[in-house]
Short mmCIF file of C-alpha atoms and ligand atoms in Angstrom, two decimals:
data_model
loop_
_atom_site.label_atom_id
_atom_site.label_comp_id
_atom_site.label_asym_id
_atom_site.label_seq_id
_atom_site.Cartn_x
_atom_site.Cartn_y
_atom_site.Cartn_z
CA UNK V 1 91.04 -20.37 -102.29
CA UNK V 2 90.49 -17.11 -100.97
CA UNK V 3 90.89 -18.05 -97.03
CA UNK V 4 93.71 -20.42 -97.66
CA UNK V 5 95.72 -17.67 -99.38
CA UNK V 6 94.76 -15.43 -96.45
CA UNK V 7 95.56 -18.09 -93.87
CA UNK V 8 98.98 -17.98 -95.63
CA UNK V 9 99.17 -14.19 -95.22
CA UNK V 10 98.50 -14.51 -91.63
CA UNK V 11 100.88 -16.94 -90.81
CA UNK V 12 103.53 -15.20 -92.43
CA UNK V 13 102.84 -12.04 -91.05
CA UNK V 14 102.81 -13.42 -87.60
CA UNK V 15 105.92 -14.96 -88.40
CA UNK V 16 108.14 -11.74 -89.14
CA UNK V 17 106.74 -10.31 -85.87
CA UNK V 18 107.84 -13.26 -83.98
CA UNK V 19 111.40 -13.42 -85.34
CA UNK V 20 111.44 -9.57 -85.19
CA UNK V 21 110.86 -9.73 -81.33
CA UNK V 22 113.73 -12.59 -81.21
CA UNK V 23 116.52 -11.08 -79.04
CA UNK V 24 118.10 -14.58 -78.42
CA UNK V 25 119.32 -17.75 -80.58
CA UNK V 26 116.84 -19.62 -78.01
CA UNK V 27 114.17 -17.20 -78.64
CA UNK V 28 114.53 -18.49 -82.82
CA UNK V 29 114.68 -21.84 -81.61
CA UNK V 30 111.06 -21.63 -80.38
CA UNK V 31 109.85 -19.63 -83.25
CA UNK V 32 111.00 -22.52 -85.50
CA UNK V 33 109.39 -25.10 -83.41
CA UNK V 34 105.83 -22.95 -83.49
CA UNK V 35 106.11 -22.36 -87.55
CA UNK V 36 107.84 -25.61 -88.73
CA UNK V 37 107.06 -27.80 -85.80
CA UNK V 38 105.07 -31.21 -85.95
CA UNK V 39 102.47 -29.52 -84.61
CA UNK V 40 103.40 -25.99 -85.89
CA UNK V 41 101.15 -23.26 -88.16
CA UNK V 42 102.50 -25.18 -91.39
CA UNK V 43 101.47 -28.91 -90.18
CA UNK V 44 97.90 -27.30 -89.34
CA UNK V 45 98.07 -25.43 -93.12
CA UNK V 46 98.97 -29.17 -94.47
CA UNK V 47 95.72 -30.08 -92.78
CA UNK V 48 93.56 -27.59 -94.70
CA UNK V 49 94.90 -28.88 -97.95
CA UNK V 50 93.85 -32.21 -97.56
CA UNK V 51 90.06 -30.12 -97.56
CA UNK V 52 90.68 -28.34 -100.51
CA UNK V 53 89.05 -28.69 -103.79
CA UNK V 54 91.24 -31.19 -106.51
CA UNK V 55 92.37 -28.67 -109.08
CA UNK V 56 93.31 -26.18 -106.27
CA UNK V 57 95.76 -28.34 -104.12
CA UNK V 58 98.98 -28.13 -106.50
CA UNK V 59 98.72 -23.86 -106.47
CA UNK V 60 98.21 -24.21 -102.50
CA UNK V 61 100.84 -26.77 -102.29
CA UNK V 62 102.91 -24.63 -104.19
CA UNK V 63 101.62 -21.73 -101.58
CA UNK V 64 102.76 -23.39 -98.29
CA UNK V 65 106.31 -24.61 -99.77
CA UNK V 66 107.14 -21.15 -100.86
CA UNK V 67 106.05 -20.17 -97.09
CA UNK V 68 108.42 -22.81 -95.30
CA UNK V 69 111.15 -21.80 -97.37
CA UNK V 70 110.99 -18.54 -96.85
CA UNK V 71 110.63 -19.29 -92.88
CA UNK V 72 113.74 -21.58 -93.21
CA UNK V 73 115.86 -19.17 -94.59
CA UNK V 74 114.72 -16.62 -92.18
CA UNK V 75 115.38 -18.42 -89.32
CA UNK V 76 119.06 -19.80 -90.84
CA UNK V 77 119.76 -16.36 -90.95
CA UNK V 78 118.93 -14.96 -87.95
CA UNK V 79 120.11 -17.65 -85.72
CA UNK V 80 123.70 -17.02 -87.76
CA UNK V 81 123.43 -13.73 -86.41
CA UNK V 82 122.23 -14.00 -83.07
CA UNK V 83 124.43 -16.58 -82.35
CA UNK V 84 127.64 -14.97 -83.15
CA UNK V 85 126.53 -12.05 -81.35
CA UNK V 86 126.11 -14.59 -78.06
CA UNK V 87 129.85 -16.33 -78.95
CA UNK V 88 131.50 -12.42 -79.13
CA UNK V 89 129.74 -11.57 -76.12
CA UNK V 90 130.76 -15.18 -74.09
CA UNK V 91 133.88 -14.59 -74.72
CA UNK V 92 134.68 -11.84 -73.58
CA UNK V 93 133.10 -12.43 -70.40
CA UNK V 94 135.07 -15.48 -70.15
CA UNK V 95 138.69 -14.49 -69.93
CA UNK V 96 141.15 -17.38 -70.07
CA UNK V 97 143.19 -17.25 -67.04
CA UNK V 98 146.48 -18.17 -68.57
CA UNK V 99 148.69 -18.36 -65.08
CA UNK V 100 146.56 -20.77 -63.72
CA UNK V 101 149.27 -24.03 -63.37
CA UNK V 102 148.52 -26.92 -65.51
CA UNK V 103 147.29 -30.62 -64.13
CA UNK V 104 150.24 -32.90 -63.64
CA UNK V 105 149.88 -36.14 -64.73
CA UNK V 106 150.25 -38.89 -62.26
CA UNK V 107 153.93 -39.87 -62.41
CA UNK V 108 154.51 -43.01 -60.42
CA UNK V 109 158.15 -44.10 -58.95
CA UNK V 110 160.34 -47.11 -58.37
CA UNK V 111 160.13 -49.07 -55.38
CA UNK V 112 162.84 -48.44 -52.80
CA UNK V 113 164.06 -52.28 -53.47
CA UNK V 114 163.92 -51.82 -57.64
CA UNK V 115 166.29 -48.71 -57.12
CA UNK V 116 168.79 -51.02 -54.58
CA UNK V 117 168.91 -53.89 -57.16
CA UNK V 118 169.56 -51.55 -59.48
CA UNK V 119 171.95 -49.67 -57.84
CA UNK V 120 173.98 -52.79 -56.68
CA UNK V 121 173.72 -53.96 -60.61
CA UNK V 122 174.98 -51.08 -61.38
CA UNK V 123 178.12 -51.18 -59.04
CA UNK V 124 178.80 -55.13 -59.66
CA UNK V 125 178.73 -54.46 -63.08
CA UNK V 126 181.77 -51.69 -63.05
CA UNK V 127 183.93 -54.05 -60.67
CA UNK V 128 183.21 -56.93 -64.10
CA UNK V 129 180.35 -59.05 -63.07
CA UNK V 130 177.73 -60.02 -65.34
CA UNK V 131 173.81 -60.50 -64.44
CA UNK V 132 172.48 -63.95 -64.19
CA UNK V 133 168.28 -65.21 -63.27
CA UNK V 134 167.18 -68.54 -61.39
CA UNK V 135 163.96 -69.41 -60.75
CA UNK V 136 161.41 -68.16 -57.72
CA UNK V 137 160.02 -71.63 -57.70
CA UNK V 138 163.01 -74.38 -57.27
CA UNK V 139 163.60 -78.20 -56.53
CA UNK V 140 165.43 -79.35 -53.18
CA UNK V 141 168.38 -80.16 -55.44
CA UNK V 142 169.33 -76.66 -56.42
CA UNK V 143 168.39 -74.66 -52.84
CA UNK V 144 170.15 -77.22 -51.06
CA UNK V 145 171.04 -81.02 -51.61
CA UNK V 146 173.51 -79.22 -54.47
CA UNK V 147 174.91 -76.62 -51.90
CA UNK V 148 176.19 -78.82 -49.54
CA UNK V 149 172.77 -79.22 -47.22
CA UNK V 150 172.21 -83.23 -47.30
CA UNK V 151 168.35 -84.32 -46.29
CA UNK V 152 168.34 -83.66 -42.62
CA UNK V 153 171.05 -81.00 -41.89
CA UNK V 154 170.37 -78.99 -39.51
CA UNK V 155 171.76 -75.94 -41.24
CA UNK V 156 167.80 -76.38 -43.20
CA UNK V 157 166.12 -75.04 -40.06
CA UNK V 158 167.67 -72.05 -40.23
CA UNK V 159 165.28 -71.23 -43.79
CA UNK V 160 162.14 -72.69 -42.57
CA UNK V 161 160.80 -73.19 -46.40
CA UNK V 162 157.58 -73.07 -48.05
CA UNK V 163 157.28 -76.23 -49.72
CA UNK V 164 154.83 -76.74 -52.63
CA UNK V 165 155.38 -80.59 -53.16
CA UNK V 166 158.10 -82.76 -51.25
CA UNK V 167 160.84 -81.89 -53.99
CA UNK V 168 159.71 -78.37 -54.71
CA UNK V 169 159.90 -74.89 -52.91
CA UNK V 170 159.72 -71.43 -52.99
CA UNK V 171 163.60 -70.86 -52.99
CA UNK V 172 165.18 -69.56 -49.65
CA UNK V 173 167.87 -68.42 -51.13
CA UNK V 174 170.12 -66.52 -54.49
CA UNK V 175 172.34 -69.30 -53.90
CA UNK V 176 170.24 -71.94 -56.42
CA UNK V 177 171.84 -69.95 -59.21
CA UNK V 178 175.07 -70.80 -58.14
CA UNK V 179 175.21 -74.59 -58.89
CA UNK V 180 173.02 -73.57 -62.28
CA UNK V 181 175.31 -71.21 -63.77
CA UNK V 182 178.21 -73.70 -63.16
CA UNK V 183 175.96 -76.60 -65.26
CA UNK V 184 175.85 -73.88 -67.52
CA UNK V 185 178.99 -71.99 -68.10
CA UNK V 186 183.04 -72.69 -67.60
CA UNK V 187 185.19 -71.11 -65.47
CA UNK V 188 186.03 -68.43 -65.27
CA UNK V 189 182.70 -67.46 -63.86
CA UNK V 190 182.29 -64.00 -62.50
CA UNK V 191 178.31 -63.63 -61.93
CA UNK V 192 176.08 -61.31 -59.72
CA UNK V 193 172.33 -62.50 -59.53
CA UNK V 194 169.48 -60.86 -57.88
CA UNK V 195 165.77 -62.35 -56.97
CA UNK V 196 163.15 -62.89 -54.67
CA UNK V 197 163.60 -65.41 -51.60
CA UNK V 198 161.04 -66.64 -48.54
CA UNK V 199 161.40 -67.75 -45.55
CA UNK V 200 159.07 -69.15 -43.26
CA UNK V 201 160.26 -66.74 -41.18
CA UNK V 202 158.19 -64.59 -37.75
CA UNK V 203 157.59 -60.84 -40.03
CA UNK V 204 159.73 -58.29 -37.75
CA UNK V 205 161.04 -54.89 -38.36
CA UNK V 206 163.83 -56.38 -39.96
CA UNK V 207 162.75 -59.80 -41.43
CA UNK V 208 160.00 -60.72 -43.87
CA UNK V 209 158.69 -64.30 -45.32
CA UNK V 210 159.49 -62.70 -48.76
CA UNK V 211 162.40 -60.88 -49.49
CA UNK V 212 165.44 -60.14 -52.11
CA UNK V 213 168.96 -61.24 -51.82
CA UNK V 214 171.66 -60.84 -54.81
CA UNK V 215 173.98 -63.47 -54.81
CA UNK V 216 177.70 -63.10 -56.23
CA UNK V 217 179.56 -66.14 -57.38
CA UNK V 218 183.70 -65.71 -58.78
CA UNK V 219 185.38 -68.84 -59.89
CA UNK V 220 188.74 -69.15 -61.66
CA UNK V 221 192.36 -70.14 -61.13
CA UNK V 222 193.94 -69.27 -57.89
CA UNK V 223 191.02 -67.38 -56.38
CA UNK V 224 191.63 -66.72 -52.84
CA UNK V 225 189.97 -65.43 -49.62
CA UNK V 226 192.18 -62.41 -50.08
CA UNK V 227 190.45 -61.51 -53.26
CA UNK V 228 186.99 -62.39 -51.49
CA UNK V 229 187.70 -59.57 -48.78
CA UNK V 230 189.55 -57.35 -51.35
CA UNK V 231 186.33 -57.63 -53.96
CA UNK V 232 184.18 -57.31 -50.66
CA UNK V 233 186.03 -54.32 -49.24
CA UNK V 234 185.95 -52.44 -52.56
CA UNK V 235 182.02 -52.68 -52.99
CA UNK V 236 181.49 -51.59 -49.35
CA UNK V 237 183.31 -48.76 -49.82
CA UNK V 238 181.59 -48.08 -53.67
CA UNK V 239 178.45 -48.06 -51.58
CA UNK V 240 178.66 -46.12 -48.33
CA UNK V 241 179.62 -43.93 -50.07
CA UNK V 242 179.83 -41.66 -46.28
CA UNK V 243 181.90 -44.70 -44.92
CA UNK V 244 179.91 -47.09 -42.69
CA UNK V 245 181.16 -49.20 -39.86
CA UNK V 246 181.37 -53.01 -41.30
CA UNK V 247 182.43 -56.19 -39.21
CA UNK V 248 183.00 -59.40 -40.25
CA UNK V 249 182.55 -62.21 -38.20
CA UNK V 250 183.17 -66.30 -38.84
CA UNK V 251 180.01 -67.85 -39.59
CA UNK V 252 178.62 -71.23 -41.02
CA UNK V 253 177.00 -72.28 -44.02
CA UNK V 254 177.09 -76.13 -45.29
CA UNK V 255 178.28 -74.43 -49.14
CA UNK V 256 181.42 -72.10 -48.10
CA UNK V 257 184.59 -73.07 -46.31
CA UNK V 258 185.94 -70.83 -44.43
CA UNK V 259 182.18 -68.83 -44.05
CA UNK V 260 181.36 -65.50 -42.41
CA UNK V 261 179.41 -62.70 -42.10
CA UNK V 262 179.17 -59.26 -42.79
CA UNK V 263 177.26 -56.68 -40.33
CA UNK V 264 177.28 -52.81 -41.02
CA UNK V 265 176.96 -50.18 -37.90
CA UNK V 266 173.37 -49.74 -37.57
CA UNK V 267 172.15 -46.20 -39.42
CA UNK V 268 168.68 -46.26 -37.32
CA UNK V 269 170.26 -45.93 -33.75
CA UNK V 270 174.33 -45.22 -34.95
CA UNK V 271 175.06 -48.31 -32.75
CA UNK V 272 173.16 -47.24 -29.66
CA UNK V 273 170.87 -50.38 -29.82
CA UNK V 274 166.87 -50.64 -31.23
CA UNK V 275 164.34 -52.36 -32.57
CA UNK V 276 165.78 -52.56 -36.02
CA UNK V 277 169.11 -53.94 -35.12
CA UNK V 278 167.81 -56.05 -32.04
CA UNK V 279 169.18 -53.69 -30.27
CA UNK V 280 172.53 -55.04 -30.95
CA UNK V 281 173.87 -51.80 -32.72
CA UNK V 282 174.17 -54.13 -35.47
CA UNK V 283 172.52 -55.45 -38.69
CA UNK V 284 173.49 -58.70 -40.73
CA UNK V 285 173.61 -57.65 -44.47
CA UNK V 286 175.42 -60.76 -45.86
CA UNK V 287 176.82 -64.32 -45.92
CA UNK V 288 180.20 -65.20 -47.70
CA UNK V 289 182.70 -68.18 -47.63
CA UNK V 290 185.41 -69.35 -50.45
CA UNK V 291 182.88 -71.88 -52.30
CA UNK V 292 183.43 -76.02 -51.10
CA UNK V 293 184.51 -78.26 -53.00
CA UNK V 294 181.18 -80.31 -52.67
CA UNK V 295 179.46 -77.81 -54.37
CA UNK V 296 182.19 -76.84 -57.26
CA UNK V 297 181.66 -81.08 -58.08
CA UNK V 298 177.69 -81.02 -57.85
CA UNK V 299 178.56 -78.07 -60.67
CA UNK V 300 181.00 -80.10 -62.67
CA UNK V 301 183.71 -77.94 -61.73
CA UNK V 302 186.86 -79.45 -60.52
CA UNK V 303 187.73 -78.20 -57.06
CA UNK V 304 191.52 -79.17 -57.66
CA UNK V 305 191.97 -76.82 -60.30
CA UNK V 306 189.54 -73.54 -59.66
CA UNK V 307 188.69 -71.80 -56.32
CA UNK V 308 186.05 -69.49 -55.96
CA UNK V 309 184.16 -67.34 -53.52
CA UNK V 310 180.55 -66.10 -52.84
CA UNK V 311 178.38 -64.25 -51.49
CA UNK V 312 174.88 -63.52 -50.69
CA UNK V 313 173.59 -59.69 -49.79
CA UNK V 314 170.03 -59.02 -48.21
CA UNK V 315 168.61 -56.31 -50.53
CA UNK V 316 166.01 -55.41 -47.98
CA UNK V 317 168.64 -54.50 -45.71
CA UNK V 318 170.70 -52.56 -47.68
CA UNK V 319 167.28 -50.48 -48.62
CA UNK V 320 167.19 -49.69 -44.64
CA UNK V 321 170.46 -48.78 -44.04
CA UNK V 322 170.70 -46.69 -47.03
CA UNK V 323 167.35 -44.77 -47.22
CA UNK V 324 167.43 -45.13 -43.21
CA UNK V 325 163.48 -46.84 -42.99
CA UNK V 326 163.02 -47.64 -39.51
CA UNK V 327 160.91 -51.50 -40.53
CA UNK V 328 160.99 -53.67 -43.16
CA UNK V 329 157.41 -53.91 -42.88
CA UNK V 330 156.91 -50.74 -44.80
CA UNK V 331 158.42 -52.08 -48.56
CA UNK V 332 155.80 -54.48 -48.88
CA UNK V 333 152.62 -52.15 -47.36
CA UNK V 334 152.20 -49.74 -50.83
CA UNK V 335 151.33 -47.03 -48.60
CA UNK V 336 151.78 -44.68 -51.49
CA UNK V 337 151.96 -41.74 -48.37
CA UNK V 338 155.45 -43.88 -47.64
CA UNK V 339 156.50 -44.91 -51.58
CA UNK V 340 156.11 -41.47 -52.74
CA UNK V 341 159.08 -40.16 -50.51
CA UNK V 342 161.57 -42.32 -53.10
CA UNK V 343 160.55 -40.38 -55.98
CA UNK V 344 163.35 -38.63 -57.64
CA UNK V 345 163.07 -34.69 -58.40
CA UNK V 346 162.60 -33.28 -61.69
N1 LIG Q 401 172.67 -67.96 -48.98
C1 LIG Q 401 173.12 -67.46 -47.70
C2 LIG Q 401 171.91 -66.98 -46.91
O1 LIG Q 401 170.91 -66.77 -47.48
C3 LIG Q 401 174.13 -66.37 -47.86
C4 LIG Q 401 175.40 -66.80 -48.49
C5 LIG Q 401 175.58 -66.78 -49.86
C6 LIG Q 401 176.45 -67.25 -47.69
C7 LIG Q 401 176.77 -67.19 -50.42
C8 LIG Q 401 177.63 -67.63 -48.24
C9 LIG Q 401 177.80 -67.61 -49.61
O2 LIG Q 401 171.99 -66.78 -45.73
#
């Protein structure tokens, strides 16, 4: 009895020197591990009991609980202490540099040809026209048997095509919308509609295999070519906004009659000639024509009683001209170094 109480006395003693000496909340840390520790002073005390006579275990049981409690609360208090101490003194070596500038978030942009669509949406819309969708993916009929392009014209060579299955292609053209919105809706139709288009075509600075076109279609009573180059005329002007040079020039397709085209004064060279425009001082941006009568009856519209005109405007195009990039080659890259340079300010 006598040693174990002693033992006790030791410990305990040894213990308020230990936590006295404590300068750090580390410093408590290891006291508690040496005292209350698997293999600490009270484990080896817990030994010693097991050695102890029958009728003296409960009072030394007693002994040794008394001790770890009284080491618990010790060390709960002084690691309150010291530890507060250490957060005072942390922080005010740590001063919170308030003018640092935050961490923007990665913002991301449109792409050069989402703001054009939606800028010529946008313009189409104010002059009346509603937005209509056709398919990426489209049968012979609707890209061309429908528009006026039987089997083996030759007008087909001119949109090399990617074919998936004899009847089936990637669509070369906006135009398949224009025989589906007639199926679909009565004159008076007044319809802009934008989409994707390929072309088996050699990649250039200004052509691509895959590129966007929005195709206008106006059909009513007494429509004329007047009101084709009037409409035309008016969105030119709604969108070079500085004034551009335009020319219009006859042209062919199998689904207008009369056709032309529509070229715009090169921005990249101001006419001189380059790459861009072939060096013609020149670039294409659409194809237009009063609609034929072939195609207003593949539409179940009756060509003796409505007239209409269209037109079909090379997105891509417009994106050079009007943001003045040099190749078309660069909208389909995601070169972020190159996308970044459309992102608006603010
Ligand atoms: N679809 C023609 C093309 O892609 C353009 C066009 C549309 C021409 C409508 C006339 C009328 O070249």
């Amino acid at each position: 009895m006598k040693t174990f109480a002693s033992e006790i006395a030791k410990i305990r003693e040894s213990f308020l020197q230990d936590l006295q000496e404590a300068i750090r909340s580390k410093d408590v840390e290891e006291i508690r591990i040496k005292y209350l520790g698997k293999k600490g002073s009270l484990s080896s005390l817990m030994k010693l009991l097991k050695d102890a006579k029958e009728e003296e275990r409960p009072l030394f049981g007693k002994l040794v609980n008394d001790l770890k409690e009284e080491i618990t609360s010790h060390i709960e208090n002084s690691l309150k202490r010291l530890s507060l101490g250490e957060q005072s003194q942390k922080f005010s070596r740590e001063k919170i540099d308030v003018t640092l500038p935050g961490r923007r978030a990665f913002v991301g942009n449109l792409h050069p040809v989402t703001m054009m669509i939606e800028e010529l949406i946008g313009i189409f819309s104010s002059m009346g026209f509603s937005v209509q969708f056709g398919p990426d993916l489209e049968s012979d009929f609707y890209n061309f048997e429908a528009l006026n392009f039987s089997k083996d014209h030759p007008a087909r060579d001119m949109q090399d095509s990617f074919y998936v299955s004899p009847n089936m292609l990637l669509r070369t053209q906006t135009s398949n919308v224009q025989v589906r919105v007639m199926e679909s809706y009565p004159p008076p139709i007044r319809i802009v509609a934008p989409g994707r288009c390929f072309r088996n075509e050699n990649v250039s600075a200004r052509s691509h295999v895959l590129f966007h076109q929005i195709e206008a279609l106006y059909i009513d009573k007494g429509v004329t070519f007047a009101d084709l180059m009037a409409t035309l005329e008016e969105f030119l002007a709604k969108f070079f906004k500085k004034g551009v040079k335009v020319r219009f020039r006859p042209s062919y397709f199998p689904f207008v009659e009369p056709g032309m085209e529509v070229d715009v004064r090169c921005t990249q060279c101001s006419g001189q000639g380059c790459r861009l425009c072939k060096y013609s001082g020149w670039l294409e941006i659409l194809g237009a024509g009063m609609v034929h009568p072939n195609v207003m009856r593949a539409g179940g519209v009756d060509p003796e009683i409505f007239t209409g005109f269209a037109w079909g405007l090379g997105i891509e195009r417009m994106a050079l001209l009007h943001y003045e990039i040099p190749d078309i080659r660069f909208l389909t890259e995601n070169d972020m170094r190159f996308l970044e340079q459309f992102k608006e300010e603010g």
